[in-house]
PDB file of N, CA and C in Angstrom:
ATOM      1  N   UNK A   1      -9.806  -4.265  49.246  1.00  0.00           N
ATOM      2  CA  UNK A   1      -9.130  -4.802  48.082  1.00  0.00           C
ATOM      3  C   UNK A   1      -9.979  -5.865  47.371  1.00  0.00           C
ATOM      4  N   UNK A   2     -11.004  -6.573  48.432  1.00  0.00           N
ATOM      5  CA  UNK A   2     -11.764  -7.794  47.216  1.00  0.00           C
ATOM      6  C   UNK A   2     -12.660  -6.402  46.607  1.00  0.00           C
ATOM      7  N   UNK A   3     -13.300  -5.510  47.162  1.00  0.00           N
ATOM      8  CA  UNK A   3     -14.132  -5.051  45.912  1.00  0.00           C
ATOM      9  C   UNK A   3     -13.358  -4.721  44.544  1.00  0.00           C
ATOM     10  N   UNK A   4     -12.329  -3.554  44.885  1.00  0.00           N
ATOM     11  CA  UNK A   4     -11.381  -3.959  43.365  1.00  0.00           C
ATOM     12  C   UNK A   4     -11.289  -4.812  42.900  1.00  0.00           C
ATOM     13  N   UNK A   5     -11.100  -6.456  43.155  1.00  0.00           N
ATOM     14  CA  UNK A   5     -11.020  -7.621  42.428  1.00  0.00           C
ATOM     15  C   UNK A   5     -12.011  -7.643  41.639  1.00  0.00           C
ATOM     16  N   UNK A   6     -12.765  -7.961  42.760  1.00  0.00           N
ATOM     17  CA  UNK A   6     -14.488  -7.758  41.846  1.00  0.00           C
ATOM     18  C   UNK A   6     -15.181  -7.038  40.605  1.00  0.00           C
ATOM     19  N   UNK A   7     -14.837  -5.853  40.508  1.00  0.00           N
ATOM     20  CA  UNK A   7     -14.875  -4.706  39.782  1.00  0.00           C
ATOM     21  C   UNK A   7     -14.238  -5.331  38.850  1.00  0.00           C
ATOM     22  N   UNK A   8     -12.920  -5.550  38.992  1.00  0.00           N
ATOM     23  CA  UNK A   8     -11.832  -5.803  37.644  1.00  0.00           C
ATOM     24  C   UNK A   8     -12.082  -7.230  36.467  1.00  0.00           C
ATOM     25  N   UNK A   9     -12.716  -8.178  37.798  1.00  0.00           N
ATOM     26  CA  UNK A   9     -13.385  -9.103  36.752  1.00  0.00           C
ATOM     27  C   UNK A   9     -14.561  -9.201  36.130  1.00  0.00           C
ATOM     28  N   UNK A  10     -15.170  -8.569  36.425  1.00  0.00           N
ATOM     29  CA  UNK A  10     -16.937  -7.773  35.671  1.00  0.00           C
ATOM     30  C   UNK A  10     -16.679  -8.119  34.083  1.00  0.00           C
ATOM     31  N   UNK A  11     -17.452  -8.972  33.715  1.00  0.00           N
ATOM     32  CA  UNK A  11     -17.598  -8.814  32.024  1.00  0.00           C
ATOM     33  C   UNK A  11     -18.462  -7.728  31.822  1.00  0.00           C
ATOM     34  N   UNK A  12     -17.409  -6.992  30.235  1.00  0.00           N
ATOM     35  CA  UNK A  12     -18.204  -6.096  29.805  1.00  0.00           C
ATOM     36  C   UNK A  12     -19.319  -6.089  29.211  1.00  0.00           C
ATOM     37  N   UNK A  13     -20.548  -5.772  29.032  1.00  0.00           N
ATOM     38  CA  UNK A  13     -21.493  -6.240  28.411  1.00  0.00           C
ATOM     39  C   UNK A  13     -21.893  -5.453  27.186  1.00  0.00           C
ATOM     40  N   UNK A  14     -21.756  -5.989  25.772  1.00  0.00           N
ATOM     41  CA  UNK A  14     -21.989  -4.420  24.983  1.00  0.00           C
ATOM     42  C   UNK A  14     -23.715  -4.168  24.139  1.00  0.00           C
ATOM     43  N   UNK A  15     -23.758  -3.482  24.813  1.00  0.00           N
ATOM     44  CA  UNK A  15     -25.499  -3.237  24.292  1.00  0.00           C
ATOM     45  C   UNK A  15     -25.447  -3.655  22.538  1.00  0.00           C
ATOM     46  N   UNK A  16     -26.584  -4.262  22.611  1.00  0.00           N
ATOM     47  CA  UNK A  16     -27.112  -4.331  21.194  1.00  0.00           C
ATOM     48  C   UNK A  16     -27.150  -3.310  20.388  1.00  0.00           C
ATOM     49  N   UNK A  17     -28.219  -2.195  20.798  1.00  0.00           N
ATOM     50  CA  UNK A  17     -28.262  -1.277  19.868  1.00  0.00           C
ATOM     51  C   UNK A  17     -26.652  -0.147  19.735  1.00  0.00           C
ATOM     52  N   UNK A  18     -25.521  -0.245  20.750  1.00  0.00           N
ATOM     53  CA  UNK A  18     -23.964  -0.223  20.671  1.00  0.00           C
ATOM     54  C   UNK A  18     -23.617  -0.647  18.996  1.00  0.00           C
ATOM     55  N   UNK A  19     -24.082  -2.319  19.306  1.00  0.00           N
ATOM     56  CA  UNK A  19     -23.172  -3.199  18.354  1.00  0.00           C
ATOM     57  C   UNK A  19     -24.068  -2.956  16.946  1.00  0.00           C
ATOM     58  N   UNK A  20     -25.354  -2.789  16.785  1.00  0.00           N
ATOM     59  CA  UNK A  20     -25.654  -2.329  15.791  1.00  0.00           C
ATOM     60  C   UNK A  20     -25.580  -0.911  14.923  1.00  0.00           C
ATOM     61  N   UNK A  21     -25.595  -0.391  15.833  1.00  0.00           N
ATOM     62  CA  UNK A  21     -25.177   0.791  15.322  1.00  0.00           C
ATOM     63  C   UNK A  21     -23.764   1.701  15.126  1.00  0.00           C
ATOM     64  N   UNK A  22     -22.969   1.014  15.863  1.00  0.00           N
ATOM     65  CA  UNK A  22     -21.408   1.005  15.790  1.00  0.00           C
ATOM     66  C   UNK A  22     -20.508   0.331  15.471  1.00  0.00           C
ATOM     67  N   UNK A  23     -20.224  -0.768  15.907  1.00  0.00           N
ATOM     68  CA  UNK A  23     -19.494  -1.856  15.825  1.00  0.00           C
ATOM     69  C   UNK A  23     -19.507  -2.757  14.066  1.00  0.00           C
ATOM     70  N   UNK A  24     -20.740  -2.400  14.054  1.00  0.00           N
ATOM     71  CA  UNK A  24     -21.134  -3.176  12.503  1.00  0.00           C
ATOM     72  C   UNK A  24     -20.970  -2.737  11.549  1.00  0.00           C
ATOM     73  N   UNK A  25     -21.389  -1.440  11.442  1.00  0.00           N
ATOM     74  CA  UNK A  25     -20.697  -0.273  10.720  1.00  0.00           C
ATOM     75  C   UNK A  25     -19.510  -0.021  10.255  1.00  0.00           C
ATOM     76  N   UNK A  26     -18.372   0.022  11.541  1.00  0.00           N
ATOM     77  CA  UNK A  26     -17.575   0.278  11.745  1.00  0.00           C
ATOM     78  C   UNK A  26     -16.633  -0.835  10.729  1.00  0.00           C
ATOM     79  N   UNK A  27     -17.248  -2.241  11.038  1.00  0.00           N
ATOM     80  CA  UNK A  27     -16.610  -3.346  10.519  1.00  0.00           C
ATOM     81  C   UNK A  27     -16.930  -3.252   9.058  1.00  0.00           C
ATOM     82  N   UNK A  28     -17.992  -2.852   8.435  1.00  0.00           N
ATOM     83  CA  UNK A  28     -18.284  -2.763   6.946  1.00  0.00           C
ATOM     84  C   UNK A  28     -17.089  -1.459   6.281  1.00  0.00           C
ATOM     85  N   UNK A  29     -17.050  -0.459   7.198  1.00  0.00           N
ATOM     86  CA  UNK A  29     -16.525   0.415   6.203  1.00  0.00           C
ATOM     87  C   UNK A  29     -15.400   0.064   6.267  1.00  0.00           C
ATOM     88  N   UNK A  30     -14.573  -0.384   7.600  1.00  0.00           N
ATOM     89  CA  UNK A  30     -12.866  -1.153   7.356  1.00  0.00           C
ATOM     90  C   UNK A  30     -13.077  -2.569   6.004  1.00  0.00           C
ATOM     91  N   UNK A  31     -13.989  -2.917   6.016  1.00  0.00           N
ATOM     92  CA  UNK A  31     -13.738  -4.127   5.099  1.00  0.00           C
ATOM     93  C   UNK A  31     -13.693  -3.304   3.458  1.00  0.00           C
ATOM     94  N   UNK A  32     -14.434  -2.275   3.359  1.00  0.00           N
ATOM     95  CA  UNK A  32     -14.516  -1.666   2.221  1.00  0.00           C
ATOM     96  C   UNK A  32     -13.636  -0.811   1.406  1.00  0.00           C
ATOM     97  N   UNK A  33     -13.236  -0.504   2.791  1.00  0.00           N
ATOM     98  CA  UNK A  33     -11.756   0.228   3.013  1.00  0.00           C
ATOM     99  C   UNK A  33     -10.443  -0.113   2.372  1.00  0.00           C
ATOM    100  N   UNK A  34     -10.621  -1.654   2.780  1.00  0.00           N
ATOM    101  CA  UNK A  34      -9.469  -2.578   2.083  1.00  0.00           C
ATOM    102  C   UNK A  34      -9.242  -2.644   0.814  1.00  0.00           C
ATOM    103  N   UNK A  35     -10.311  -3.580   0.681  1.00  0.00           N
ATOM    104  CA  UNK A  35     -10.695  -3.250  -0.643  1.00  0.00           C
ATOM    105  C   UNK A  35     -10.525  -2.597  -1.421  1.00  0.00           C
ATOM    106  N   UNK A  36     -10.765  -0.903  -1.542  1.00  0.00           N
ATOM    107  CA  UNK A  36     -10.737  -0.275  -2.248  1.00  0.00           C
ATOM    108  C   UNK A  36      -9.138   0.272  -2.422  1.00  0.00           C
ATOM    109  N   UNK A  37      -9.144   0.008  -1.395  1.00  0.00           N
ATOM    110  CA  UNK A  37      -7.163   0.275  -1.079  1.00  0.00           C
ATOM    111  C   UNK A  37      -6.406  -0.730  -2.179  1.00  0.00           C
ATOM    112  N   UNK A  38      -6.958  -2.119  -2.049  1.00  0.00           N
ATOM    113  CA  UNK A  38      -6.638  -2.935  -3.052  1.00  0.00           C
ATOM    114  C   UNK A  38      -6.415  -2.629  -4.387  1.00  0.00           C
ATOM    115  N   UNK A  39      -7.572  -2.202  -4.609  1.00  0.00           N
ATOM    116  CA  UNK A  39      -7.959  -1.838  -6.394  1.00  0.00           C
ATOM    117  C   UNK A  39      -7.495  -0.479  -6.579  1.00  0.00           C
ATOM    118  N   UNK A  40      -7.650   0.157  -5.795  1.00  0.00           N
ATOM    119  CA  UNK A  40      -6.254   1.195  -6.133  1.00  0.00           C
ATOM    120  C   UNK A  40      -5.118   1.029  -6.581  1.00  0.00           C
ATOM    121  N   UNK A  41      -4.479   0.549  -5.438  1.00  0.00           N
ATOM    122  CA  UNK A  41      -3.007  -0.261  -6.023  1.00  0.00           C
ATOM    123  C   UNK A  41      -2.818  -1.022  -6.947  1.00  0.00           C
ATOM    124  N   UNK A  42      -3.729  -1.843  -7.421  1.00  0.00           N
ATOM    125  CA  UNK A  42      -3.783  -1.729  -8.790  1.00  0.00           C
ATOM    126  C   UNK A  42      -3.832  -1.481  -9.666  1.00  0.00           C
ATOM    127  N   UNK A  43      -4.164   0.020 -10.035  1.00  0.00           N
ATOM    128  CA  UNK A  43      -5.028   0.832 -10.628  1.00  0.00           C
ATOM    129  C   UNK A  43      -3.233   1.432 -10.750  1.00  0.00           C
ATOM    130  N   UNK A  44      -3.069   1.861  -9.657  1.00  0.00           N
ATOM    131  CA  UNK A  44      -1.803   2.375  -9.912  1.00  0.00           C
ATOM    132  C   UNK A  44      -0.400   1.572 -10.054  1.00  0.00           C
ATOM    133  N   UNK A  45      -0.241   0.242 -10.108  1.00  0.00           N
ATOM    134  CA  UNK A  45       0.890  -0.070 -10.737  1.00  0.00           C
ATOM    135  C   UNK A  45       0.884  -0.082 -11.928  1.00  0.00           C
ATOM    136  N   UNK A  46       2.310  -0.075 -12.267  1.00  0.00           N
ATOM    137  CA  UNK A  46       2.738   0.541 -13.561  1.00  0.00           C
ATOM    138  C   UNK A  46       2.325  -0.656 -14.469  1.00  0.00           C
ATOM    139  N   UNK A  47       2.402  -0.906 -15.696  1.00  0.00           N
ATOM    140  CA  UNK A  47       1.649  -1.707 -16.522  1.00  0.00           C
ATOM    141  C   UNK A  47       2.965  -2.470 -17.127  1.00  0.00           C
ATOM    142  N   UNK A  48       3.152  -3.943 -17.334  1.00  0.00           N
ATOM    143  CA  UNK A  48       3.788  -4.441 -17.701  1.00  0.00           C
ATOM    144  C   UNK A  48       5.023  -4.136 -19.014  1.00  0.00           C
ATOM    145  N   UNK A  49       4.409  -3.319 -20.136  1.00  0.00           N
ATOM    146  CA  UNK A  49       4.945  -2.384 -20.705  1.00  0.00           C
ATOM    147  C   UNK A  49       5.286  -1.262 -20.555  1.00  0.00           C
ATOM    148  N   UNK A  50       5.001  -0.412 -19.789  1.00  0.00           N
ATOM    149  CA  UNK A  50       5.574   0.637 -18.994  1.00  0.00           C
ATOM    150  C   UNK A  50       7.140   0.321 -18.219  1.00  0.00           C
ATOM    151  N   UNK A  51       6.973  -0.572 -17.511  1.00  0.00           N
ATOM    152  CA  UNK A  51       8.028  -1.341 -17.465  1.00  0.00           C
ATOM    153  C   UNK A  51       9.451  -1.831 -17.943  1.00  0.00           C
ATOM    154  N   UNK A  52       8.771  -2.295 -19.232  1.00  0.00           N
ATOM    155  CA  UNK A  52       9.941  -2.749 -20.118  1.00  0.00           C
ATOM    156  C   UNK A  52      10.999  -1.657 -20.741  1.00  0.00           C
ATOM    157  N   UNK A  53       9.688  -0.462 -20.914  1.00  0.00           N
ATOM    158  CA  UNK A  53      10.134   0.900 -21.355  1.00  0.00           C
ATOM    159  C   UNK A  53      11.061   1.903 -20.490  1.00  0.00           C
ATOM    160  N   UNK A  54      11.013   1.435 -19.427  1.00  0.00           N
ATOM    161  CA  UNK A  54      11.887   1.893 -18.704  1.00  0.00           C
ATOM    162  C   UNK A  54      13.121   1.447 -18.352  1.00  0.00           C
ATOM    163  N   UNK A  55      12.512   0.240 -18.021  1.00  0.00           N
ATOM    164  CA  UNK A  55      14.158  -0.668 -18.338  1.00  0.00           C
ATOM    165  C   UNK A  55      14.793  -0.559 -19.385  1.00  0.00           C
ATOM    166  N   UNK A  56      14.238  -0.136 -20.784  1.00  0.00           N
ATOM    167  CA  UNK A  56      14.916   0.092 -21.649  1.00  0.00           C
ATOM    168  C   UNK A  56      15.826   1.142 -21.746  1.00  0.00           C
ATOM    169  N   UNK A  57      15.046   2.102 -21.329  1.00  0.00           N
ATOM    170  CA  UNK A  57      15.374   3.678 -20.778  1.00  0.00           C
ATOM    171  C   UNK A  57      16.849   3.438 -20.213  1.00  0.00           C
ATOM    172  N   UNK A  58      16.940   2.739 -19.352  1.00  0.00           N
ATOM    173  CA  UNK A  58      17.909   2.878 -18.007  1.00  0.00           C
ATOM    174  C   UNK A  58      19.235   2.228 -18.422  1.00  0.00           C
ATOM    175  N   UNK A  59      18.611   1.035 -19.279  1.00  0.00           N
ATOM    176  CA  UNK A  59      19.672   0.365 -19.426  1.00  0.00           C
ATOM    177  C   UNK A  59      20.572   1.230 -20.752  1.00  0.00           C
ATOM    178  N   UNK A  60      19.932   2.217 -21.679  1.00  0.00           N
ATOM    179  CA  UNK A  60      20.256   2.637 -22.497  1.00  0.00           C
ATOM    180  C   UNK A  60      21.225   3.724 -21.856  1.00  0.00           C
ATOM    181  N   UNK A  61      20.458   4.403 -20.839  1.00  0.00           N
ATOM    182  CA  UNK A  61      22.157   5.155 -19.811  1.00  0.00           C
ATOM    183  C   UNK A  61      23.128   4.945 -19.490  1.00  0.00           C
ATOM    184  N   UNK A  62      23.055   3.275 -19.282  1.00  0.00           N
ATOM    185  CA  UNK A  62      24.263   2.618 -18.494  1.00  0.00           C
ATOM    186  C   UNK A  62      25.011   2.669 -19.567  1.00  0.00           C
ATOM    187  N   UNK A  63      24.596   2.186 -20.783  1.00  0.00           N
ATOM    188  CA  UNK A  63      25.526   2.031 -21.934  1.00  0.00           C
ATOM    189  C   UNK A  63      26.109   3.463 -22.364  1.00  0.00           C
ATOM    190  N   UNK A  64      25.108   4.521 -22.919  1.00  0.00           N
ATOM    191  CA  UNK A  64      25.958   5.772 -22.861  1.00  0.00           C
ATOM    192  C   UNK A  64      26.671   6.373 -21.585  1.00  0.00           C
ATOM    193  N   UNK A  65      26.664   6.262 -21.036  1.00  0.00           N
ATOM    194  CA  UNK A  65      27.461   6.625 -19.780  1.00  0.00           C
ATOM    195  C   UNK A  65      29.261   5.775 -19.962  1.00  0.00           C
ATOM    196  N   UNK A  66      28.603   4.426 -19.620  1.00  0.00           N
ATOM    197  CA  UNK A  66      30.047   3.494 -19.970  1.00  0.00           C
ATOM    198  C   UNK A  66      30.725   4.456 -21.541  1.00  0.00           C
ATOM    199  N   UNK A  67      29.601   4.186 -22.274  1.00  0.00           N
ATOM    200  CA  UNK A  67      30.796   5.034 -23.793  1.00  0.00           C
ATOM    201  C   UNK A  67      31.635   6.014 -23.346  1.00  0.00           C
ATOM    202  N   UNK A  68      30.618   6.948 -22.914  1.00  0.00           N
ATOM    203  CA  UNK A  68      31.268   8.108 -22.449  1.00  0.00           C
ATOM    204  C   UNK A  68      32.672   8.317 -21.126  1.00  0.00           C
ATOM    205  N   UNK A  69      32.683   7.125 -20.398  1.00  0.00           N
ATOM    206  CA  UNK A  69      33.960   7.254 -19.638  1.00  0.00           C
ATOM    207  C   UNK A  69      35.089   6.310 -20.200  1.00  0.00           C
ATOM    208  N   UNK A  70      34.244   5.652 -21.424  1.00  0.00           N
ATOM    209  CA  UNK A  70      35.303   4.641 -22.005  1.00  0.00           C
ATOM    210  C   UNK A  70      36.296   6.031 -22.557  1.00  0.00           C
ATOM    211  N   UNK A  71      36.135   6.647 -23.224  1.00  0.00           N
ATOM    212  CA  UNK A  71      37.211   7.385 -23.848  1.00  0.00           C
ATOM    213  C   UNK A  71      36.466   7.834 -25.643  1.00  0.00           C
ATOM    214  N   UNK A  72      35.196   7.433 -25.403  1.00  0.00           N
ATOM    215  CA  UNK A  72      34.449   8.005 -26.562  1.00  0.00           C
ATOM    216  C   UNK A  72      33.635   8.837 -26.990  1.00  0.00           C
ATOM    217  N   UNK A  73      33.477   9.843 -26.624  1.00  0.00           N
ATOM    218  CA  UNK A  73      33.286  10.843 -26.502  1.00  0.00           C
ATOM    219  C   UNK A  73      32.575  11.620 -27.555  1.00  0.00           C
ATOM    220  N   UNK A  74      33.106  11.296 -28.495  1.00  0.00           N
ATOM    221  CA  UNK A  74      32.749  11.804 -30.137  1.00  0.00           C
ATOM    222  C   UNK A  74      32.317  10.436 -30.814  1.00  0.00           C
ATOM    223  N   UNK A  75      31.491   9.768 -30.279  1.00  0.00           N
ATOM    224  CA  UNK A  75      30.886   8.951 -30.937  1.00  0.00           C
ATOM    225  C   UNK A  75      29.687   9.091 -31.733  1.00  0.00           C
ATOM    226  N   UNK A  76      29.577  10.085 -31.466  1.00  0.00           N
ATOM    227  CA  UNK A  76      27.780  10.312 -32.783  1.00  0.00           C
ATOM    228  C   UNK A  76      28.775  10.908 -34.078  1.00  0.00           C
ATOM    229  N   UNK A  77      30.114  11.624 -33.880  1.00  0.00           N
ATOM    230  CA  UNK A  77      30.283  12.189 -35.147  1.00  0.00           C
ATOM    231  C   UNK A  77      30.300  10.947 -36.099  1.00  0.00           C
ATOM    232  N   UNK A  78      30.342  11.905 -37.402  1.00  0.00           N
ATOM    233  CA  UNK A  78      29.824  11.266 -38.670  1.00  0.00           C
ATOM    234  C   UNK A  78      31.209  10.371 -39.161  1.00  0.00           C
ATOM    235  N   UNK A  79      32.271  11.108 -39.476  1.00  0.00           N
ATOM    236  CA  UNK A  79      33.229  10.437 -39.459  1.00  0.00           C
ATOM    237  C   UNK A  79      34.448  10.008 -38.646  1.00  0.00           C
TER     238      UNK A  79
END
């Protein structure tokens, strides 16, 4: 049982040419990764006027809708 101990506390040691050629890498393309994930999502939210236009949109339903269960029904006719 002490050799298992032994074994289990062993620091790992990670080769250089490991950390250069993997590890570093690895860390550039996650950082780039982000990033670009970032400016995407930017890229794709909707634009402050896009926005408004929709809210306009929506809110313009609520109101025809309400007309329409108010009991008005024939409200575009002319007279």
């Amino acid at each position: 049982t002490q050799q298992k101990r032994a074994t289990m506390t062993e620091n790992i040691l990670l080769d250089s040419s490991i950390r250069d050629w993997v590890v570093l890498p690895l860390f550039v393309i996650m950082v780039a990764a982000g990033l670009l994930r970032m400016e995407v999502g930017k890229l794709l939210q909707a634009s402050p006027k896009d926005q408004t236009r929709i809210t306009q949109r929506s809110q313009s339903a609520v109101r025809m809708t309400a007309a329409l269960r108010g009991g008005s029904f024939n409200f575009l006719a002319s007279s």
